[in-house]
């Protein structure tokens, strides 16, 4: 391979240049750090740390028609008082960070020649960056700033939580390593445009990491401070929060759908979360979303979902319960349409949904089962067609919101059902509905006005 890469480089000989340092790093030992550094480190260590209060199976392992093995877990994460105040009104998504394995971290400590993994660093972004493009391209603006220990931590903290050490390195990252290599063959190989493809072709059945690359090119020598400037940040995995902070202020819930096949194992974050035990901790941060309960007005809501798409609507129902207890008007009208396969297998939060209906929090609950011998085969869009008059009256006469959460395919079917319902009941429309195209225009307008709101995957 070295010979092939050298041939490819003969016509393209570039001198590698180390990337400009975006962050300025200062280092402190535990003995010479001052009180301010110690307090900042303590605050950062606890900023994103949440304790697992529960991790329960709510839909046991079962095989679906596509051959996949599926299950669903409900996870409660406990927040301390100061953390509750940091969560904004529109933070309905939670980003979970998966730590790098200790063995991977230890390999990187060796490659970076770190003598003291507990050395504390402080990373600062200079106020007078050279130019706007440098600022735009910095890791600070690629997600690093939100990562745990992005600004202060120990070297081991950063290699565990802040950086992505397990994803396959990009060609851009590999070429940046050339500036730190001393061997001409290594430099030539790393500067090749197709360096990533050539390296991975050597090991087609293996997952290659940054540590593997540094094993492959032993003349690459860089410090932790230099590595900090070029390594990609650890990207969080986002989940929709399935609990209301108004009703339960100190707990945030996640509804975790697990799906694996013989060819595709569980995703890394899903596997990590599924194994967490009560009392263990996870690092996560909250993010804004437009898919939130409409506290700003009192219009009725219709909720439509299938499978784990019920997650945000569990939170909505708790918001309705809180609204009923605190608003002088009581709670608004609410309807829920939910699609699942089997009542005994994946009717998620069945008791909570039925209790919401029985208590009047939900005006109507319509559940469609697609694979249950005790119920007629029906999908959620079929239930909408069955209740087409209710759907159109809610949307057009009552000017209510419609929230849709689920897969792209489910959303397309739901949109068609709403169009069909409007075409079937044109009497509720202020404009003439003579054709299906007219009905489609109404739905498009409601989507543009955010009266119909979607969260899809």
Short mmCIF file of C-alpha atoms in Angstrom, two decimals:
data_model
loop_
_atom_site.label_atom_id
_atom_site.label_comp_id
_atom_site.label_asym_id
_atom_site.label_seq_id
_atom_site.Cartn_x
_atom_site.Cartn_y
_atom_site.Cartn_z
CA UNK A 1 0.00 0.00 0.00
CA UNK A 2 2.84 2.44 0.85
CA UNK A 3 4.24 1.98 -2.68
CA UNK A 4 0.80 2.63 -4.23
CA UNK A 5 0.23 5.72 -2.12
CA UNK A 6 3.70 7.01 -2.93
CA UNK A 7 2.98 6.64 -6.66
CA UNK A 8 -0.27 8.54 -6.24
CA UNK A 9 1.60 11.35 -4.49
CA UNK A 10 4.36 11.78 -7.05
CA UNK A 11 2.26 14.18 -9.10
CA UNK A 12 0.91 15.99 -6.06
CA UNK A 13 3.57 17.00 -3.54
CA UNK A 14 2.14 19.40 -1.01
CA UNK A 15 3.91 20.62 2.08
CA UNK A 16 1.70 19.81 5.07
CA UNK A 17 0.85 22.77 7.27
CA UNK A 18 -0.44 22.38 10.80
CA UNK A 19 -3.92 23.87 11.26
CA UNK A 20 -4.08 27.22 13.01
CA UNK A 21 -4.65 26.94 16.74
CA UNK A 22 -8.19 28.04 17.46
CA UNK A 23 -8.15 27.29 21.17
CA UNK A 24 -5.53 28.43 23.63
CA UNK A 25 -4.86 25.78 26.27
CA UNK A 26 -3.42 26.31 29.74
CA UNK A 27 -2.48 23.40 31.99
CA UNK A 28 -2.53 22.98 35.76
CA UNK A 29 -1.62 20.19 38.12
CA UNK A 30 -3.83 19.48 41.10
CA UNK A 31 -1.23 21.21 43.26
CA UNK A 32 -0.80 24.45 41.29
CA UNK A 33 -4.42 25.09 40.22
CA UNK A 34 -6.05 28.03 41.97
CA UNK A 35 -9.46 28.11 43.62
CA UNK A 36 -11.14 29.56 40.53
CA UNK A 37 -9.91 26.69 38.35
CA UNK A 38 -10.96 24.12 40.94
CA UNK A 39 -14.46 25.61 41.21
CA UNK A 40 -14.85 25.77 37.43
CA UNK A 41 -13.77 22.14 37.13
CA UNK A 42 -16.21 21.09 39.84
CA UNK A 43 -19.04 22.97 38.12
CA UNK A 44 -18.23 21.46 34.73
CA UNK A 45 -18.01 17.96 36.19
CA UNK A 46 -21.59 18.20 37.46
CA UNK A 47 -23.11 20.41 34.72
CA UNK A 48 -24.29 17.62 32.42
CA UNK A 49 -24.41 14.75 34.91
CA UNK A 50 -27.82 13.09 35.40
CA UNK A 51 -28.58 10.09 37.59
CA UNK A 52 -30.60 7.16 36.27
CA UNK A 53 -33.75 6.84 38.36
CA UNK A 54 -35.29 3.98 36.38
CA UNK A 55 -34.56 1.90 33.29
CA UNK A 56 -37.51 -0.39 32.65
CA UNK A 57 -38.68 -2.54 29.74
CA UNK A 58 -42.14 -1.39 28.64
CA UNK A 59 -42.30 -3.51 25.49
CA UNK A 60 -40.48 -6.82 25.68
CA UNK A 61 -38.29 -8.21 22.88
CA UNK A 62 -40.39 -9.26 19.91
CA UNK A 63 -39.78 -9.95 16.23
CA UNK A 64 -41.56 -7.89 13.61
CA UNK A 65 -42.56 -8.74 10.06
CA UNK A 66 -39.32 -7.31 8.65
CA UNK A 67 -37.29 -9.75 10.76
CA UNK A 68 -36.02 -7.12 13.18
CA UNK A 69 -35.89 -7.70 16.93
CA UNK A 70 -37.51 -4.81 18.74
CA UNK A 71 -38.11 -3.71 22.30
CA UNK A 72 -38.79 -0.44 24.11
CA UNK A 73 -37.42 0.88 27.40
CA UNK A 74 -38.52 3.78 29.61
CA UNK A 75 -35.63 5.64 31.24
CA UNK A 76 -35.98 8.28 33.98
CA UNK A 77 -33.09 10.70 34.51
CA UNK A 78 -33.03 12.75 37.72
CA UNK A 79 -32.10 16.44 37.73
CA UNK A 80 -30.74 18.45 40.63
CA UNK A 81 -32.21 21.82 41.53
CA UNK A 82 -29.61 23.94 39.72
CA UNK A 83 -29.98 21.81 36.59
CA UNK A 84 -33.74 22.35 36.50
CA UNK A 85 -33.18 26.08 36.19
CA UNK A 86 -30.93 25.61 33.16
CA UNK A 87 -33.59 23.86 31.07
CA UNK A 88 -35.47 26.31 28.87
CA UNK A 89 -39.15 26.29 27.99
CA UNK A 90 -38.50 24.89 24.51
CA UNK A 91 -35.86 22.32 25.48
CA UNK A 92 -37.84 19.22 24.59
CA UNK A 93 -34.88 17.28 23.14
CA UNK A 94 -32.11 15.73 25.16
CA UNK A 95 -28.69 15.00 23.69
CA UNK A 96 -26.95 12.02 25.28
CA UNK A 97 -23.17 11.65 25.11
CA UNK A 98 -21.61 8.19 24.93
CA UNK A 99 -18.19 7.94 26.60
CA UNK A 100 -15.21 6.44 24.81
CA UNK A 101 -14.17 3.10 26.26
CA UNK A 102 -11.32 3.21 28.76
CA UNK A 103 -9.17 0.99 26.53
CA UNK A 104 -9.54 3.50 23.67
CA UNK A 105 -8.70 6.39 26.00
CA UNK A 106 -5.61 4.59 27.30
CA UNK A 107 -4.38 4.00 23.74
CA UNK A 108 -4.78 7.69 22.95
CA UNK A 109 -3.00 8.72 26.16
CA UNK A 110 -0.04 6.65 24.99
CA UNK A 111 -0.12 8.05 21.44
CA UNK A 112 -0.25 11.63 22.77
CA UNK A 113 2.55 10.91 25.26
CA UNK A 114 0.48 12.12 28.20
CA UNK A 115 2.34 11.50 31.45
CA UNK A 116 -0.39 12.75 33.80
CA UNK A 117 -3.96 11.98 32.63
CA UNK A 118 -5.33 14.00 35.56
CA UNK A 119 -3.63 17.18 34.36
CA UNK A 120 -6.26 19.94 34.23
CA UNK A 121 -6.57 22.08 31.09
CA UNK A 122 -8.47 25.29 30.44
CA UNK A 123 -9.37 25.91 26.78
CA UNK A 124 -10.15 29.46 25.71
CA UNK A 125 -11.28 30.81 22.36
CA UNK A 126 -9.35 34.03 21.59
CA UNK A 127 -11.50 37.13 21.33
CA UNK A 128 -9.61 38.38 18.28
CA UNK A 129 -9.79 35.39 15.95
CA UNK A 130 -7.84 36.02 12.74
CA UNK A 131 -10.91 36.10 10.53
CA UNK A 132 -14.55 35.11 10.39
CA UNK A 133 -13.87 32.00 8.33
CA UNK A 134 -11.49 30.69 10.97
CA UNK A 135 -14.17 31.20 13.58
CA UNK A 136 -16.78 29.51 11.43
CA UNK A 137 -14.55 26.50 10.77
CA UNK A 138 -13.41 26.09 14.35
CA UNK A 139 -14.51 23.12 16.41
CA UNK A 140 -16.12 25.67 18.70
CA UNK A 141 -18.74 26.19 15.97
CA UNK A 142 -19.00 22.53 15.02
CA UNK A 143 -20.47 21.36 18.30
CA UNK A 144 -17.44 21.23 20.58
CA UNK A 145 -18.65 24.05 22.80
CA UNK A 146 -21.64 22.05 24.01
CA UNK A 147 -19.65 18.89 24.72
CA UNK A 148 -18.84 17.98 28.31
CA UNK A 149 -15.42 19.33 29.35
CA UNK A 150 -15.06 21.44 26.20
CA UNK A 151 -13.64 24.38 28.16
CA UNK A 152 -12.16 22.81 31.26
CA UNK A 153 -11.43 19.30 32.46
CA UNK A 154 -8.71 16.75 32.93
CA UNK A 155 -7.00 15.26 29.90
CA UNK A 156 -8.71 11.95 30.67
CA UNK A 157 -12.09 13.73 30.88
CA UNK A 158 -11.61 15.19 27.40
CA UNK A 159 -10.52 11.92 25.82
CA UNK A 160 -13.45 10.16 27.48
CA UNK A 161 -16.26 12.63 26.81
CA UNK A 162 -15.31 15.58 24.59
CA UNK A 163 -13.91 13.97 21.44
CA UNK A 164 -15.08 11.34 19.00
CA UNK A 165 -12.39 8.67 19.13
CA UNK A 166 -14.41 5.78 17.70
CA UNK A 167 -15.88 6.98 14.40
CA UNK A 168 -13.99 6.25 11.20
CA UNK A 169 -11.67 9.25 10.61
CA UNK A 170 -12.35 11.43 7.58
CA UNK A 171 -9.85 12.13 4.80
CA UNK A 172 -9.68 15.73 5.99
CA UNK A 173 -8.64 14.63 9.47
CA UNK A 174 -6.10 12.16 8.08
CA UNK A 175 -4.51 14.85 5.88
CA UNK A 176 -4.24 17.15 8.90
CA UNK A 177 -2.12 14.48 10.63
CA UNK A 178 0.52 14.82 7.91
CA UNK A 179 1.73 18.07 9.51
CA UNK A 180 2.76 16.09 12.59
CA UNK A 181 4.54 13.21 10.78
CA UNK A 182 8.33 12.96 10.45
CA UNK A 183 8.63 10.11 7.98
CA UNK A 184 8.46 11.11 4.29
CA UNK A 185 6.48 8.01 3.34
CA UNK A 186 3.94 8.69 6.10
CA UNK A 187 3.63 12.33 5.00
CA UNK A 188 3.18 11.34 1.36
CA UNK A 189 0.58 8.72 2.21
CA UNK A 190 -1.41 11.02 4.50
CA UNK A 191 -1.43 13.84 1.95
CA UNK A 192 -3.00 11.65 -0.74
CA UNK A 193 -6.52 12.79 -1.64
CA UNK A 194 -7.86 9.24 -1.41
CA UNK A 195 -5.91 8.39 1.74
CA UNK A 196 -8.99 7.26 3.67
CA UNK A 197 -10.20 4.93 0.91
CA UNK A 198 -6.72 3.42 0.52
CA UNK A 199 -6.26 2.81 4.24
CA UNK A 200 -9.71 1.32 4.76
CA UNK A 201 -9.25 -0.93 1.72
CA UNK A 202 -6.42 -2.59 3.63
CA UNK A 203 -8.87 -3.57 6.40
CA UNK A 204 -12.25 -3.88 4.68
CA UNK A 205 -13.88 -5.89 7.46
CA UNK A 206 -12.57 -3.86 10.40
CA UNK A 207 -13.72 -0.65 12.03
CA UNK A 208 -10.73 1.71 11.89
CA UNK A 209 -10.39 4.36 14.62
CA UNK A 210 -8.03 7.28 15.24
CA UNK A 211 -5.85 5.09 17.46
CA UNK A 212 -5.59 2.53 14.65
CA UNK A 213 -4.45 5.28 12.27
CA UNK A 214 -1.76 6.40 14.71
CA UNK A 215 -0.63 2.78 14.98
CA UNK A 216 -0.44 2.65 11.18
CA UNK A 217 1.65 5.85 10.93
CA UNK A 218 4.06 5.72 13.89
CA UNK A 219 6.00 8.83 12.87
CA UNK A 220 2.97 11.01 13.63
CA UNK A 221 3.72 12.71 16.94
CA UNK A 222 1.42 15.34 18.36
CA UNK A 223 0.64 16.66 21.80
CA UNK A 224 -2.74 16.77 23.50
CA UNK A 225 -2.90 20.54 22.83
CA UNK A 226 -2.32 19.94 19.11
CA UNK A 227 -4.78 17.04 19.05
CA UNK A 228 -7.38 19.31 20.68
CA UNK A 229 -7.31 21.59 17.62
CA UNK A 230 -8.07 18.94 14.98
CA UNK A 231 -10.03 16.07 16.53
CA UNK A 232 -13.80 15.96 15.81
CA UNK A 233 -16.14 16.57 18.76
CA UNK A 234 -18.23 13.86 20.37
CA UNK A 235 -21.69 14.23 18.82
CA UNK A 236 -24.70 13.57 21.06
CA UNK A 237 -27.59 11.30 20.14
CA UNK A 238 -30.86 13.20 20.41
CA UNK A 239 -34.04 11.87 21.99
CA UNK A 240 -37.42 13.50 22.48
CA UNK A 241 -38.24 14.06 26.13
CA UNK A 242 -41.29 12.02 27.15
CA UNK A 243 -42.15 13.81 30.40
CA UNK A 244 -43.37 17.25 31.42
CA UNK A 245 -41.11 19.37 33.61
CA UNK A 246 -44.15 21.32 34.75
CA UNK A 247 -45.72 18.23 36.26
CA UNK A 248 -42.51 16.48 37.37
CA UNK A 249 -39.76 19.08 37.62
CA UNK A 250 -36.91 16.85 38.76
CA UNK A 251 -37.25 13.96 36.28
CA UNK A 252 -36.67 13.79 32.53
CA UNK A 253 -37.88 10.67 30.72
CA UNK A 254 -36.68 9.01 27.52
CA UNK A 255 -38.64 6.41 25.56
CA UNK A 256 -35.93 4.29 23.97
CA UNK A 257 -36.83 2.14 20.98
CA UNK A 258 -34.35 -0.68 20.34
CA UNK A 259 -34.11 -2.38 16.96
CA UNK A 260 -31.48 -4.82 15.73
CA UNK A 261 -31.09 -7.36 12.97
CA UNK A 262 -28.49 -10.00 12.16
CA UNK A 263 -26.87 -7.47 9.82
CA UNK A 264 -27.30 -4.31 11.87
CA UNK A 265 -26.54 -4.42 15.61
CA UNK A 266 -27.90 -1.93 18.12
CA UNK A 267 -26.61 1.61 17.58
CA UNK A 268 -23.88 2.59 20.02
CA UNK A 269 -25.91 5.07 22.08
CA UNK A 270 -28.96 2.79 22.26
CA UNK A 271 -26.79 -0.05 23.52
CA UNK A 272 -25.16 2.26 26.07
CA UNK A 273 -28.49 3.53 27.43
CA UNK A 274 -30.08 0.09 27.53
CA UNK A 275 -27.35 -1.19 29.85
CA UNK A 276 -27.51 1.65 32.37
CA UNK A 277 -28.61 0.67 35.86
CA UNK A 278 -30.47 2.65 38.49
CA UNK A 279 -28.07 4.92 40.36
CA UNK A 280 -25.56 5.15 37.51
CA UNK A 281 -25.00 8.45 35.72
CA UNK A 282 -25.17 9.73 32.17
CA UNK A 283 -23.99 12.98 30.62
CA UNK A 284 -26.59 14.85 28.61
CA UNK A 285 -27.63 18.37 27.64
CA UNK A 286 -30.97 19.83 26.60
CA UNK A 287 -31.71 21.42 23.25
CA UNK A 288 -34.45 23.66 21.87
CA UNK A 289 -37.18 22.24 19.69
CA UNK A 290 -40.18 23.62 17.83
CA UNK A 291 -42.15 20.49 18.72
CA UNK A 292 -43.44 21.72 22.07
CA UNK A 293 -46.75 22.04 23.90
CA UNK A 294 -48.49 25.29 22.82
CA UNK A 295 -48.47 27.11 26.16
CA UNK A 296 -48.76 30.47 24.39
CA UNK A 297 -52.46 30.00 23.60
CA UNK A 298 -55.44 27.86 24.49
CA UNK A 299 -56.35 26.24 21.17
CA UNK A 300 -57.35 22.54 21.14
CA UNK A 301 -54.78 19.95 20.12
CA UNK A 302 -54.89 16.69 18.19
CA UNK A 303 -51.98 14.29 18.65
CA UNK A 304 -51.16 11.63 16.03
CA UNK A 305 -48.39 9.05 16.43
CA UNK A 306 -47.32 5.45 15.99
CA UNK A 307 -44.83 3.32 17.91
CA UNK A 308 -42.29 5.28 19.94
CA UNK A 309 -43.69 8.44 18.36
CA UNK A 310 -45.91 8.47 21.44
CA UNK A 311 -42.93 9.78 23.47
CA UNK A 312 -43.54 13.55 23.21
CA UNK A 313 -47.28 13.05 23.59
CA UNK A 314 -46.79 11.40 26.97
CA UNK A 315 -45.21 14.73 27.93
CA UNK A 316 -48.10 16.62 26.31
CA UNK A 317 -50.63 14.65 28.35
CA UNK A 318 -48.76 15.55 31.52
CA UNK A 319 -48.78 19.19 30.40
CA UNK A 320 -52.54 18.91 29.93
CA UNK A 321 -52.86 17.45 33.42
CA UNK A 322 -50.85 20.34 34.83
CA UNK A 323 -52.94 22.81 32.80
CA UNK A 324 -56.14 21.32 34.21
CA UNK A 325 -54.84 21.74 37.76
CA UNK A 326 -53.49 25.28 37.41
CA UNK A 327 -55.47 27.12 34.72
CA UNK A 328 -58.70 28.92 35.69
CA UNK A 329 -60.13 27.63 32.41
CA UNK A 330 -59.19 24.01 33.03
CA UNK A 331 -57.46 22.21 30.18
CA UNK A 332 -58.12 22.58 26.47
CA UNK A 333 -59.78 19.91 24.33
CA UNK A 334 -57.35 17.18 23.28
CA UNK A 335 -57.59 14.12 21.03
CA UNK A 336 -55.05 11.33 20.56
CA UNK A 337 -54.72 8.92 17.64
CA UNK A 338 -52.16 6.18 18.21
CA UNK A 339 -51.05 3.28 16.03
CA UNK A 340 -49.33 0.13 17.29
CA UNK A 341 -49.16 -3.54 16.38
CA UNK A 342 -50.56 -5.51 19.29
CA UNK A 343 -52.24 -4.51 22.53
CA UNK A 344 -50.23 -6.97 24.60
CA UNK A 345 -46.86 -6.28 22.94
CA UNK A 346 -46.33 -2.63 22.01
CA UNK A 347 -49.27 -0.56 23.23
CA UNK A 348 -46.87 1.82 24.96
CA UNK A 349 -48.04 3.62 28.11
CA UNK A 350 -51.45 1.98 27.71
CA UNK A 351 -52.52 2.55 31.32
CA UNK A 352 -51.47 6.21 31.24
CA UNK A 353 -53.32 6.86 27.97
CA UNK A 354 -56.47 5.15 29.15
CA UNK A 355 -56.31 6.99 32.47
CA UNK A 356 -55.99 10.30 30.60
CA UNK A 357 -59.11 9.41 28.62
CA UNK A 358 -61.07 8.26 31.67
CA UNK A 359 -60.13 11.35 33.70
CA UNK A 360 -61.13 13.71 30.90
CA UNK A 361 -57.62 14.96 30.13
CA UNK A 362 -58.19 13.40 26.71
CA UNK A 363 -61.54 14.04 25.14
CA UNK A 364 -61.10 11.07 22.81
CA UNK A 365 -58.53 8.27 22.43
CA UNK A 366 -58.38 6.26 19.20
CA UNK A 367 -55.93 3.34 19.05
CA UNK A 368 -55.33 1.41 15.81
CA UNK A 369 -53.87 -2.12 15.98
CA UNK A 370 -52.25 -3.51 12.84
CA UNK A 371 -51.44 -7.05 14.04
CA UNK A 372 -53.83 -8.01 16.83
CA UNK A 373 -56.33 -10.85 16.39
CA UNK A 374 -58.64 -9.26 18.96
CA UNK A 375 -58.96 -6.04 16.95
CA UNK A 376 -59.62 -5.29 13.28
CA UNK A 377 -56.44 -4.59 11.31
CA UNK A 378 -56.06 -0.85 11.10
CA UNK A 379 -53.33 1.76 10.86
CA UNK A 380 -53.42 5.18 12.45
CA UNK A 381 -54.31 6.83 9.13
CA UNK A 382 -57.34 4.51 8.89
CA UNK A 383 -58.51 5.71 12.29
CA UNK A 384 -58.23 9.30 11.05
CA UNK A 385 -60.41 8.48 8.03
CA UNK A 386 -62.97 6.84 10.33
CA UNK A 387 -63.07 10.07 12.34
CA UNK A 388 -62.72 12.39 9.36
CA UNK A 389 -65.48 14.75 10.47
CA UNK A 390 -63.81 15.20 13.87
CA UNK A 391 -60.43 15.81 12.20
CA UNK A 392 -61.73 18.48 9.82
CA UNK A 393 -63.91 20.21 12.40
CA UNK A 394 -60.95 20.33 14.80
CA UNK A 395 -58.55 21.73 12.19
CA UNK A 396 -60.78 24.17 10.31
CA UNK A 397 -63.72 25.13 12.50
CA UNK A 398 -62.06 24.96 15.93
CA UNK A 399 -58.70 26.14 14.53
CA UNK A 400 -56.92 23.47 16.53
CA UNK A 401 -53.33 22.29 16.28
CA UNK A 402 -52.39 18.91 14.87
CA UNK A 403 -49.11 17.36 16.04
CA UNK A 404 -47.67 14.36 14.19
CA UNK A 405 -44.76 12.30 15.51
CA UNK A 406 -43.39 9.15 13.88
CA UNK A 407 -41.71 7.89 10.76
CA UNK A 408 -41.61 9.71 7.43
CA UNK A 409 -43.77 6.97 5.91
CA UNK A 410 -46.38 7.29 8.64
CA UNK A 411 -46.42 11.06 8.24
CA UNK A 412 -47.07 10.80 4.50
CA UNK A 413 -49.99 8.45 5.14
CA UNK A 414 -51.37 10.77 7.82
CA UNK A 415 -51.11 13.78 5.51
CA UNK A 416 -53.04 11.90 2.81
CA UNK A 417 -55.69 10.98 5.38
CA UNK A 418 -56.11 14.61 6.45
CA UNK A 419 -56.38 15.68 2.80
CA UNK A 420 -59.01 12.99 2.20
CA UNK A 421 -60.92 14.09 5.30
CA UNK A 422 -61.02 17.72 4.14
CA UNK A 423 -62.16 16.67 0.67
CA UNK A 424 -64.88 14.55 2.30
CA UNK A 425 -66.09 17.40 4.54
CA UNK A 426 -65.66 20.66 2.60
CA UNK A 427 -68.42 22.31 4.62
CA UNK A 428 -65.91 23.23 7.35
CA UNK A 429 -63.60 25.12 4.99
CA UNK A 430 -63.74 28.87 4.39
CA UNK A 431 -62.51 28.33 0.84
CA UNK A 432 -64.08 26.17 -1.84
CA UNK A 433 -62.92 22.54 -1.82
CA UNK A 434 -63.85 21.26 -5.27
CA UNK A 435 -60.92 18.92 -5.84
CA UNK A 436 -58.32 16.99 -3.89
CA UNK A 437 -55.77 19.61 -4.96
CA UNK A 438 -57.80 22.21 -3.07
CA UNK A 439 -57.63 20.04 0.04
CA UNK A 440 -53.88 19.58 -0.42
CA UNK A 441 -53.46 23.37 -0.55
CA UNK A 442 -55.25 23.69 2.79
CA UNK A 443 -52.93 21.14 4.41
CA UNK A 444 -49.86 22.83 2.89
CA UNK A 445 -51.01 26.16 4.29
CA UNK A 446 -51.55 24.70 7.77
CA UNK A 447 -48.06 23.19 7.66
CA UNK A 448 -46.58 26.54 6.63
CA UNK A 449 -48.45 28.28 9.46
CA UNK A 450 -47.21 25.65 11.95
CA UNK A 451 -50.76 24.71 12.79
CA UNK A 452 -49.86 21.20 11.66
CA UNK A 453 -46.51 20.45 13.34
CA UNK A 454 -44.38 17.38 12.69
CA UNK A 455 -41.42 15.59 14.26
CA UNK A 456 -40.25 12.79 11.99
CA UNK A 457 -37.45 10.30 11.47
#
